[in-house]
Amino acid sequence: MFLEPYRLEENPFAGDRLRPVFRSQSYDYAAGKIAQVLSNQLQSLFLSGPTGIGKSLLLEKEVRASDSVAICRLQAGVDDSEQVLARLLLDLGPGPVSGTAQELRNILHVFLRHQAARGRRALIVVDGVERDALDVVREIESLLQLRLRGISAIQLLMTTSNEELVTQFRNRNEPGSGLKSHHQRLIGFTLQETEDYLRTTLQGAGCQWFDELIPEELILEIQAFTQGVVGDINALCRESLNQLARNAQGSIRQQSLDVGMLKEAARKLRFRYDVSAWKVQHEEVLLPEAVKQSRREALRIEAAKLAVSSAGRVIAEVALNRPRMVLGRDKSCDISLDSSYVSRYQNLFMATPEGWMLIDLNSTNGCFVNGRRVHEHKLRDGDLITLGQHHIRFSGQAAIPGVEDQPTDATLTTPTRALPS
């Protein structure tokens, strides 16, 4: 048996083992966007994020349940555009066709326009597009430009770990007739979500002594080595538990994972250690009354929204209803969060004709968007702003008509009101 004292007959983190379904806030939000594509509210959705974060699994799970649209799934690693065209004709119609690549392309385009004219939707699902040959990528790009009376003849769901490809696709695929494209970045588990995932997985395999097997301080180490990427969590825990099982052979004493085992496993896997995980060692839960917004009634522009979450639940929604709004711990801020993770003057939200900008006000704690530290960032619908263990989800439009552009250097020194010295 494997680790008999913990009732583990097999390593639950091995690649071929079934694990409990576990959804983070980031996954839930992305699943909602996939649902919008399937319900014809979005024309295309691009899912990005590091390898192992679960993009493919999420996409397959959400698409599998849909029978309202003709679907063609293109797997990664295709090196011939003619193969792609033949597969599209087979799955979307009219069926198997012989001919040159150009002949197949012409037949497919005519058929898709014919279907679109009759309100029949076609969905192309491309998983791991960065591994496809260049001519395959260009073939998919050309299909996105296939339109009937200004409306795209296809819809697209695409996953990639290369965000430059997303930019290329979106630049060539201007939204038309109310249908839009959306780019959603999947980020890793939060520290609390990592602990919940580990506990649920081990308990599902029969281990009732999670706290003894993985001491609390090791959860922070796991987070630091994996940055919450579920594939990396699985690999690190699999390697570490295998080592623990070898050490425990012939012993009836319960043993625990230790830092040395984790470091050795991480060295074999070539994982990078992120020390920022240790900046959030204590849990702090915000209550709704800890979030305050000044002058709510002063609506001047079409509002974007911030959904503030703490301990896994949304505790407040705040409207960005003025061209410049400061978020910080100080009560004089337009949006004040009473939290030790928030600097006195943390971020500036600034409306521009191209959309909302997020600017770090040289804060002590730093500004993180979708897991990356930024000093200035153009916000997109669905972006996740992280403040310690608290999360702020931005939702808003790509452009804000009627808003005059403001010089960045002035906003940094003089936000909505003069900051006290």
CSV table of C-alpha atoms in Angstrom, one decimal:
chain,number,residue,atom,x,y,z
A,1,MET,CA,0.0,0.0,0.0
A,2,PHE,CA,1.1,3.6,-0.5
A,3,LEU,CA,1.5,5.5,2.7
A,4,GLU,CA,-0.5,3.0,4.8
A,5,PRO,CA,-0.7,5.2,7.9
A,6,TYR,CA,-2.6,7.8,5.9
A,7,ARG,CA,-4.8,5.2,4.1
A,8,LEU,CA,-3.5,6.2,0.8
A,9,GLU,CA,-3.4,3.2,-1.6
A,10,GLU,CA,-2.4,5.4,-4.5
A,11,ASN,CA,-1.0,8.8,-5.1
A,12,PRO,CA,-4.0,11.0,-5.8
A,13,PHE,CA,-1.9,13.6,-7.6
A,14,ALA,CA,-0.7,11.2,-10.3
A,15,GLY,CA,-1.6,12.1,-13.8
A,16,ASP,CA,-4.0,9.2,-14.4
A,17,ARG,CA,-5.9,9.6,-11.1
A,18,LEU,CA,-9.3,11.1,-10.8
A,19,ARG,CA,-9.5,14.2,-8.6
A,20,PRO,CA,-12.5,16.1,-7.3
A,21,VAL,CA,-13.8,18.9,-9.4
A,22,PHE,CA,-12.5,22.1,-7.9
A,23,ARG,CA,-13.4,25.5,-9.2
A,24,SER,CA,-11.6,28.8,-8.3
A,25,GLN,CA,-13.0,32.3,-8.8
A,26,SER,CA,-11.0,32.7,-11.9
A,27,TYR,CA,-12.4,29.4,-13.4
A,28,ASP,CA,-16.0,30.4,-12.5
A,29,TYR,CA,-15.6,33.7,-14.3
A,30,ALA,CA,-14.1,32.1,-17.4
A,31,ALA,CA,-16.9,29.5,-17.4
A,32,GLY,CA,-19.4,32.3,-17.5
A,33,LYS,CA,-17.7,33.8,-20.6
A,34,ILE,CA,-17.7,30.4,-22.3
A,35,ALA,CA,-21.5,30.2,-21.6
A,36,GLN,CA,-21.9,33.6,-23.3
A,37,VAL,CA,-20.3,32.2,-26.5
A,38,LEU,CA,-22.5,29.1,-26.4
A,39,SER,CA,-25.6,31.3,-26.0
A,40,ASN,CA,-24.5,33.6,-28.9
A,41,GLN,CA,-23.8,36.6,-26.7
A,42,LEU,CA,-20.0,36.6,-27.6
A,43,GLN,CA,-18.6,35.9,-31.1
A,44,SER,CA,-15.2,34.6,-29.8
A,45,LEU,CA,-13.4,34.0,-26.6
A,46,PHE,CA,-9.7,33.6,-26.1
A,47,LEU,CA,-8.5,31.8,-22.9
A,48,SER,CA,-4.9,32.4,-22.0
A,49,GLY,CA,-2.7,31.4,-19.0
A,50,PRO,CA,0.4,29.4,-18.2
A,51,THR,CA,0.7,25.7,-19.1
A,52,GLY,CA,-1.0,23.4,-16.6
A,53,ILE,CA,-3.5,26.0,-15.3
A,54,GLY,CA,-6.4,23.9,-16.6
A,55,LYS,CA,-7.5,25.8,-19.8
A,56,SER,CA,-8.2,22.6,-21.8
A,57,LEU,CA,-10.0,20.9,-19.0
A,58,LEU,CA,-12.3,23.8,-18.4
A,59,LEU,CA,-13.0,24.3,-22.1
A,60,GLU,CA,-13.8,20.6,-22.7
A,61,LYS,CA,-16.1,20.4,-19.6
A,62,GLU,CA,-18.1,23.5,-20.6
A,63,VAL,CA,-18.5,22.7,-24.3
A,64,ARG,CA,-19.3,19.0,-23.8
A,65,ALA,CA,-22.7,19.9,-22.4
A,66,SER,CA,-23.8,22.0,-25.4
A,67,ASP,CA,-25.9,20.6,-28.2
A,68,SER,CA,-27.3,24.0,-29.5
A,69,VAL,CA,-24.5,24.6,-32.1
A,70,ALA,CA,-22.5,22.6,-34.6
A,71,ILE,CA,-19.0,22.2,-33.1
A,72,CYS,CA,-15.6,21.3,-34.6
A,73,ARG,CA,-12.8,20.6,-32.2
A,74,LEU,CA,-9.2,21.2,-33.5
A,75,GLN,CA,-6.5,19.6,-31.3
A,76,ALA,CA,-3.1,21.2,-31.0
A,77,GLY,CA,-0.1,20.2,-33.2
A,78,VAL,CA,-1.8,20.3,-36.6
A,79,ASP,CA,0.9,21.1,-39.2
A,80,ASP,CA,-1.2,21.2,-42.4
A,81,SER,CA,-4.0,23.7,-43.2
A,82,GLU,CA,-5.6,21.1,-45.6
A,83,GLN,CA,-6.2,18.8,-42.7
A,84,VAL,CA,-7.9,21.6,-40.9
A,85,LEU,CA,-10.2,22.4,-43.8
A,86,ALA,CA,-11.1,18.7,-44.3
A,87,ARG,CA,-11.9,18.4,-40.6
A,88,LEU,CA,-14.1,21.5,-40.6
A,89,LEU,CA,-16.0,20.3,-43.7
A,90,LEU,CA,-16.5,16.9,-42.0
A,91,ASP,CA,-17.7,18.3,-38.6
A,92,LEU,CA,-19.6,21.4,-39.7
A,93,GLY,CA,-20.7,20.3,-43.1
A,94,PRO,CA,-21.4,19.5,-45.9
A,95,GLY,CA,-19.3,16.4,-45.2
A,96,PRO,CA,-16.2,14.6,-46.7
A,97,VAL,CA,-15.0,16.5,-49.7
A,98,SER,CA,-12.0,15.8,-52.0
A,99,GLY,CA,-10.0,18.6,-53.6
A,100,THR,CA,-7.1,21.0,-53.3
A,101,ALA,CA,-6.7,23.3,-50.3
A,102,GLN,CA,-8.2,26.2,-52.3
A,103,GLU,CA,-11.2,24.2,-53.5
A,104,LEU,CA,-11.9,23.0,-49.9
A,105,ARG,CA,-11.6,26.5,-48.6
A,106,ASN,CA,-14.1,27.9,-51.2
A,107,ILE,CA,-16.6,25.1,-50.5
A,108,LEU,CA,-16.3,25.7,-46.7
A,109,HIS,CA,-16.7,29.5,-47.0
A,110,VAL,CA,-19.8,29.1,-49.2
A,111,PHE,CA,-21.3,26.6,-46.9
A,112,LEU,CA,-20.7,28.6,-43.7
A,113,ARG,CA,-22.2,31.7,-45.3
A,114,HIS,CA,-25.2,29.7,-46.3
A,115,GLN,CA,-25.7,28.3,-42.8
A,116,ALA,CA,-25.3,31.8,-41.3
A,117,ALA,CA,-28.0,33.2,-43.5
A,118,ARG,CA,-30.4,30.6,-42.0
A,119,GLY,CA,-29.4,31.4,-38.5
A,120,ARG,CA,-27.4,28.2,-38.0
A,121,ARG,CA,-24.3,28.7,-35.9
A,122,ALA,CA,-20.9,27.0,-36.3
A,123,LEU,CA,-18.4,26.9,-33.4
A,124,ILE,CA,-14.7,26.2,-33.8
A,125,VAL,CA,-12.8,25.1,-30.7
A,126,VAL,CA,-9.0,25.4,-30.9
A,127,ASP,CA,-7.1,24.0,-28.0
A,128,GLY,CA,-3.4,25.1,-27.7
A,129,VAL,CA,-3.2,27.1,-30.9
A,130,GLU,CA,0.5,28.1,-30.2
A,131,ARG,CA,1.5,24.5,-31.1
A,132,ASP,CA,-0.1,24.6,-34.6
A,133,ALA,CA,1.8,25.4,-37.7
A,134,LEU,CA,1.7,29.0,-39.0
A,135,ASP,CA,-0.4,28.3,-42.0
A,136,VAL,CA,-3.0,26.6,-39.7
A,137,VAL,CA,-3.1,29.7,-37.5
A,138,ARG,CA,-3.6,31.9,-40.6
A,139,GLU,CA,-6.4,29.6,-41.8
A,140,ILE,CA,-8.3,30.1,-38.6
A,141,GLU,CA,-7.7,33.9,-38.7
A,142,SER,CA,-9.2,34.0,-42.3
A,143,LEU,CA,-12.3,32.2,-41.0
A,144,LEU,CA,-12.8,34.8,-38.4
A,145,GLN,CA,-13.0,37.4,-41.1
A,146,LEU,CA,-15.7,35.5,-43.0
A,147,ARG,CA,-18.9,37.5,-42.6
A,148,LEU,CA,-22.4,37.7,-43.8
A,149,ARG,CA,-24.0,41.2,-43.7
A,150,GLY,CA,-21.4,42.3,-41.2
A,151,ILE,CA,-21.9,39.3,-38.9
A,152,SER,CA,-19.2,36.6,-38.5
A,153,ALA,CA,-20.1,33.3,-40.0
A,154,ILE,CA,-18.4,31.4,-37.2
A,155,GLN,CA,-17.8,31.6,-33.5
A,156,LEU,CA,-14.5,30.7,-31.9
A,157,LEU,CA,-13.2,29.3,-28.6
A,158,MET,CA,-9.4,29.3,-28.4
A,159,THR,CA,-6.9,28.4,-25.7
A,160,THR,CA,-3.3,29.5,-25.7
A,161,SER,CA,-0.3,30.2,-23.4
A,162,ASN,CA,0.9,32.8,-25.9
A,163,GLU,CA,-0.8,36.1,-25.4
A,164,GLU,CA,0.8,37.7,-28.5
A,165,LEU,CA,-1.3,35.3,-30.6
A,166,VAL,CA,-4.4,36.6,-28.9
A,167,THR,CA,-3.5,40.2,-29.8
A,168,GLN,CA,-3.0,39.2,-33.4
A,169,PHE,CA,-6.3,37.4,-33.6
A,170,ARG,CA,-8.2,40.3,-32.0
A,171,ASN,CA,-6.6,42.9,-34.2
A,172,ARG,CA,-7.8,41.1,-37.3
A,173,ASN,CA,-11.2,40.3,-35.9
A,174,GLU,CA,-13.1,43.6,-35.3
A,175,PRO,CA,-16.4,43.0,-33.6
A,176,GLY,CA,-19.5,43.4,-35.8
A,177,SER,CA,-23.2,43.8,-35.3
A,178,GLY,CA,-23.2,43.6,-31.5
A,179,LEU,CA,-21.2,40.4,-31.2
A,180,LYS,CA,-17.8,40.9,-29.4
A,181,SER,CA,-14.6,39.0,-28.8
A,182,HIS,CA,-13.2,38.7,-25.3
A,183,HIS,CA,-9.8,37.8,-23.8
A,184,GLN,CA,-9.9,36.0,-20.5
A,185,ARG,CA,-6.8,35.2,-18.6
A,186,LEU,CA,-6.9,32.3,-16.2
A,187,ILE,CA,-4.8,32.8,-13.1
A,188,GLY,CA,-3.6,30.3,-10.4
A,189,PHE,CA,-5.4,29.4,-7.2
A,190,THR,CA,-5.2,31.9,-4.3
A,191,LEU,CA,-3.4,30.6,-1.2
A,192,GLN,CA,-6.8,29.6,0.4
A,193,GLU,CA,-7.9,27.9,-2.8
A,194,THR,CA,-4.6,26.0,-2.9
A,195,GLU,CA,-5.2,24.7,0.6
A,196,ASP,CA,-8.8,23.8,-0.1
A,197,TYR,CA,-7.7,22.0,-3.3
A,198,LEU,CA,-5.1,19.9,-1.5
A,199,ARG,CA,-7.4,19.1,1.4
A,200,THR,CA,-10.3,18.1,-0.9
A,201,THR,CA,-8.0,15.9,-3.1
A,202,LEU,CA,-6.4,14.1,-0.2
A,203,GLN,CA,-9.6,13.6,1.7
A,204,GLY,CA,-11.2,12.2,-1.5
A,205,ALA,CA,-8.4,9.6,-1.6
A,206,GLY,CA,-9.1,8.5,2.0
A,207,CYS,CA,-6.7,10.6,3.9
A,208,GLN,CA,-8.3,12.0,7.1
A,209,TRP,CA,-5.1,13.5,8.5
A,210,PHE,CA,-4.4,16.3,6.1
A,211,ASP,CA,-3.0,18.7,8.8
A,212,GLU,CA,-0.5,16.1,9.9
A,213,LEU,CA,0.5,15.1,6.4
A,214,ILE,CA,0.9,18.7,5.1
A,215,PRO,CA,1.7,21.1,7.9
A,216,GLU,CA,0.4,24.7,7.5
A,217,GLU,CA,3.7,26.3,6.6
A,218,LEU,CA,4.2,23.8,3.8
A,219,ILE,CA,1.1,25.1,2.0
A,220,LEU,CA,2.8,28.5,1.7
A,221,GLU,CA,5.9,26.7,0.3
A,222,ILE,CA,3.7,24.8,-2.3
A,223,GLN,CA,2.1,28.1,-3.3
A,224,ALA,CA,5.6,29.7,-3.6
A,225,PHE,CA,6.8,26.9,-5.9
A,226,THR,CA,3.7,26.7,-8.1
A,227,GLN,CA,2.1,30.2,-8.0
A,228,GLY,CA,-1.2,28.4,-7.7
A,229,VAL,CA,-1.1,26.6,-11.1
A,230,VAL,CA,-3.0,23.4,-10.6
A,231,GLY,CA,-0.9,21.3,-13.0
A,232,ASP,CA,2.3,22.4,-11.1
A,233,ILE,CA,0.6,21.7,-7.7
A,234,ASN,CA,-0.3,18.2,-8.9
A,235,ALA,CA,3.3,17.6,-10.1
A,236,LEU,CA,5.0,18.9,-7.0
A,237,CYS,CA,2.7,17.0,-4.6
A,238,ARG,CA,3.0,13.8,-6.7
A,239,GLU,CA,6.8,13.9,-6.6
A,240,SER,CA,6.9,14.8,-2.8
A,241,LEU,CA,4.4,12.1,-1.8
A,242,ASN,CA,6.3,9.5,-3.8
A,243,GLN,CA,9.5,10.5,-1.9
A,244,LEU,CA,7.6,10.3,1.4
A,245,ALA,CA,6.3,6.9,0.6
A,246,ARG,CA,9.8,5.6,-0.1
A,247,ASN,CA,11.0,7.1,3.2
A,248,ALA,CA,8.1,5.5,5.1
A,249,GLN,CA,8.7,1.9,3.8
A,250,GLY,CA,8.8,-0.5,6.8
A,251,SER,CA,7.8,2.2,9.3
A,252,ILE,CA,4.5,2.3,11.2
A,253,ARG,CA,5.1,5.9,12.3
A,254,GLN,CA,3.1,8.6,10.6
A,255,GLN,CA,5.4,10.9,8.7
A,256,SER,CA,4.9,14.4,7.3
A,257,LEU,CA,6.1,16.1,4.2
A,258,ASP,CA,8.9,18.6,5.0
A,259,VAL,CA,10.6,21.5,3.3
A,260,GLY,CA,13.5,19.4,2.2
A,261,MET,CA,11.2,17.0,0.2
A,262,LEU,CA,9.4,19.9,-1.4
A,263,LYS,CA,12.7,21.5,-2.4
A,264,GLU,CA,14.1,18.3,-3.9
A,265,ALA,CA,10.9,17.7,-5.8
A,266,ALA,CA,10.9,21.3,-7.1
A,267,ARG,CA,14.5,21.0,-8.2
A,268,LYS,CA,13.7,17.9,-10.2
A,269,LEU,CA,10.8,19.7,-11.8
A,270,ARG,CA,12.8,22.9,-12.3
A,271,PHE,CA,10.2,25.1,-10.5
A,272,ARG,CA,10.9,28.7,-9.7
A,273,TYR,CA,10.4,29.9,-6.1
A,274,ASP,CA,8.2,33.0,-5.7
A,275,VAL,CA,8.9,34.7,-2.4
A,276,SER,CA,5.9,37.0,-2.7
A,277,ALA,CA,3.7,34.1,-1.5
A,278,TRP,CA,5.1,34.7,2.0
A,279,LYS,CA,3.7,38.2,2.1
A,280,VAL,CA,0.2,36.8,2.8
A,281,GLN,CA,0.9,34.6,5.8
A,282,HIS,CA,-2.1,35.6,7.9
A,283,GLU,CA,-5.7,35.5,6.8
A,284,GLU,CA,-7.6,38.7,6.8
A,285,VAL,CA,-11.3,38.7,5.9
A,286,LEU,CA,-13.0,41.9,4.8
A,287,LEU,CA,-16.5,42.6,5.9
A,288,PRO,CA,-18.9,44.6,3.6
A,289,GLU,CA,-18.6,47.6,5.9
A,290,ALA,CA,-14.9,47.7,5.3
A,291,VAL,CA,-15.5,48.9,1.7
A,292,LYS,CA,-16.7,52.5,1.4
A,293,GLN,CA,-17.3,54.7,-1.6
A,294,SER,CA,-17.6,58.5,-1.4
A,295,ARG,CA,-20.2,60.5,-3.4
A,296,ARG,CA,-22.1,57.5,-4.9
A,297,GLU,CA,-24.7,59.8,-6.4
A,298,ALA,CA,-22.2,61.8,-8.4
A,299,LEU,CA,-22.7,59.8,-11.7
A,300,ARG,CA,-20.8,61.6,-14.5
A,301,ILE,CA,-19.9,58.9,-17.0
A,302,GLU,CA,-21.2,55.5,-18.0
A,303,ALA,CA,-20.1,53.3,-15.1
A,304,ALA,CA,-17.7,50.4,-15.0
A,305,LYS,CA,-17.8,48.2,-11.9
A,306,LEU,CA,-15.5,46.7,-9.3
A,307,ALA,CA,-16.6,43.5,-7.5
A,308,VAL,CA,-14.6,43.3,-4.3
A,309,SER,CA,-14.1,39.7,-2.9
A,310,SER,CA,-12.7,38.4,0.3
A,311,ALA,CA,-12.5,34.9,1.7
A,312,GLY,CA,-14.0,33.6,-1.6
A,313,ARG,CA,-17.2,35.7,-1.7
A,314,VAL,CA,-18.2,39.0,-3.2
A,315,ILE,CA,-18.7,41.5,-0.4
A,316,ALA,CA,-19.3,44.8,-2.3
A,317,GLU,CA,-19.8,46.2,-5.8
A,318,VAL,CA,-18.4,49.7,-6.5
A,319,ALA,CA,-19.3,51.8,-9.5
A,320,LEU,CA,-16.5,53.7,-11.3
A,321,ASN,CA,-18.7,56.7,-12.0
A,322,ARG,CA,-16.2,59.6,-12.2
A,323,PRO,CA,-13.3,60.1,-14.5
A,324,ARG,CA,-10.7,59.7,-11.8
A,325,MET,CA,-11.0,57.6,-8.7
A,326,VAL,CA,-8.4,56.7,-6.0
A,327,LEU,CA,-8.5,53.4,-4.1
A,328,GLY,CA,-6.7,53.1,-0.9
A,329,ARG,CA,-6.9,52.5,2.9
A,330,ASP,CA,-7.2,56.2,3.8
A,331,LYS,CA,-10.7,57.3,4.5
A,332,SER,CA,-10.3,60.3,2.1
A,333,CYS,CA,-10.0,58.0,-0.9
A,334,ASP,CA,-12.9,57.7,-3.3
A,335,ILE,CA,-12.9,54.0,-2.6
A,336,SER,CA,-11.5,53.0,0.8
A,337,LEU,CA,-10.7,49.5,1.9
A,338,ASP,CA,-10.0,49.0,5.5
A,339,SER,CA,-7.3,46.4,5.1
A,340,SER,CA,-3.7,46.0,6.1
A,341,TYR,CA,-3.0,44.7,2.5
A,342,VAL,CA,-4.0,48.1,1.0
A,343,SER,CA,-1.6,51.1,1.0
A,344,ARG,CA,-3.0,54.5,2.1
A,345,TYR,CA,-3.2,55.5,-1.6
A,346,GLN,CA,-3.0,52.3,-3.6
A,347,ASN,CA,-4.3,52.7,-7.1
A,348,LEU,CA,-5.8,55.3,-9.5
A,349,PHE,CA,-8.6,54.4,-11.8
A,350,MET,CA,-8.6,56.8,-14.8
A,351,ALA,CA,-11.2,57.0,-17.6
A,352,THR,CA,-9.7,57.5,-21.1
A,353,PRO,CA,-11.3,57.4,-24.6
A,354,GLU,CA,-9.8,53.9,-25.0
A,355,GLY,CA,-11.1,52.6,-21.7
A,356,TRP,CA,-10.1,52.5,-18.1
A,357,MET,CA,-6.5,52.7,-16.9
A,358,LEU,CA,-5.2,51.4,-13.6
A,359,ILE,CA,-2.2,53.2,-12.3
A,360,ASP,CA,-0.1,52.2,-9.2
A,361,LEU,CA,0.4,55.3,-7.0
A,362,ASN,CA,3.8,54.1,-5.9
A,363,SER,CA,2.1,52.0,-3.3
A,364,THR,CA,4.1,50.0,-0.7
A,365,ASN,CA,2.2,46.8,-1.4
A,366,GLY,CA,2.4,47.0,-5.2
A,367,CYS,CA,-0.3,46.6,-7.9
A,368,PHE,CA,-1.0,43.1,-9.3
A,369,VAL,CA,-3.4,42.4,-12.3
A,370,ASN,CA,-4.0,38.8,-13.4
A,371,GLY,CA,-1.1,37.7,-11.2
A,372,ARG,CA,1.4,40.1,-12.7
A,373,ARG,CA,2.9,43.2,-11.0
A,374,VAL,CA,2.1,46.4,-13.1
A,375,HIS,CA,2.7,50.1,-12.8
A,376,GLU,CA,0.2,51.1,-15.4
A,377,HIS,CA,-2.4,48.8,-17.1
A,378,LYS,CA,-5.2,49.2,-19.5
A,379,LEU,CA,-8.1,47.4,-17.9
A,380,ARG,CA,-10.2,44.8,-19.8
A,381,ASP,CA,-13.5,43.3,-18.9
A,382,GLY,CA,-12.8,40.4,-16.4
A,383,ASP,CA,-9.3,41.6,-15.2
A,384,LEU,CA,-8.5,40.5,-11.7
A,385,ILE,CA,-6.8,43.0,-9.4
A,386,THR,CA,-5.2,41.3,-6.3
A,387,LEU,CA,-4.6,43.1,-3.0
A,388,GLY,CA,-3.0,40.5,-0.7
A,389,GLN,CA,-5.8,37.8,-0.3
A,390,HIS,CA,-8.5,40.2,-1.5
A,391,HIS,CA,-9.6,40.3,-5.1
A,392,ILE,CA,-11.2,43.0,-7.2
A,393,ARG,CA,-12.9,42.0,-10.5
A,394,PHE,CA,-13.2,44.7,-13.1
A,395,SER,CA,-16.1,44.8,-15.5
A,396,GLY,CA,-16.5,47.5,-18.1
A,397,GLN,CA,-16.5,48.5,-21.8
A,398,ALA,CA,-13.5,48.6,-24.0
A,399,ALA,CA,-14.0,52.3,-24.9
A,400,ILE,CA,-15.7,55.2,-23.1
A,401,PRO,CA,-17.1,57.7,-25.6
A,402,GLY,CA,-17.3,61.4,-24.6
A,403,VAL,CA,-14.4,61.1,-22.0
A,404,GLU,CA,-11.6,63.6,-22.6
A,405,ASP,CA,-8.1,62.2,-22.3
A,406,GLN,CA,-6.2,63.2,-19.3
A,407,PRO,CA,-2.4,63.6,-19.0
A,408,THR,CA,-0.9,60.7,-17.0
A,409,ASP,CA,1.7,62.7,-15.1
A,410,ALA,CA,-1.0,65.1,-13.7
A,411,THR,CA,-3.2,62.3,-12.5
A,412,LEU,CA,-0.4,60.7,-10.6
A,413,THR,CA,0.2,63.8,-8.6
A,414,THR,CA,-3.3,65.1,-8.4
A,415,PRO,CA,-6.0,62.4,-8.4
A,416,THR,CA,-9.7,63.1,-7.7
A,417,ARG,CA,-8.7,65.3,-4.8
A,418,ALA,CA,-5.3,66.6,-3.5
A,419,LEU,CA,-3.7,64.0,-1.3
A,420,PRO,CA,-2.6,65.1,2.1
A,421,SER,CA,1.1,65.4,2.5
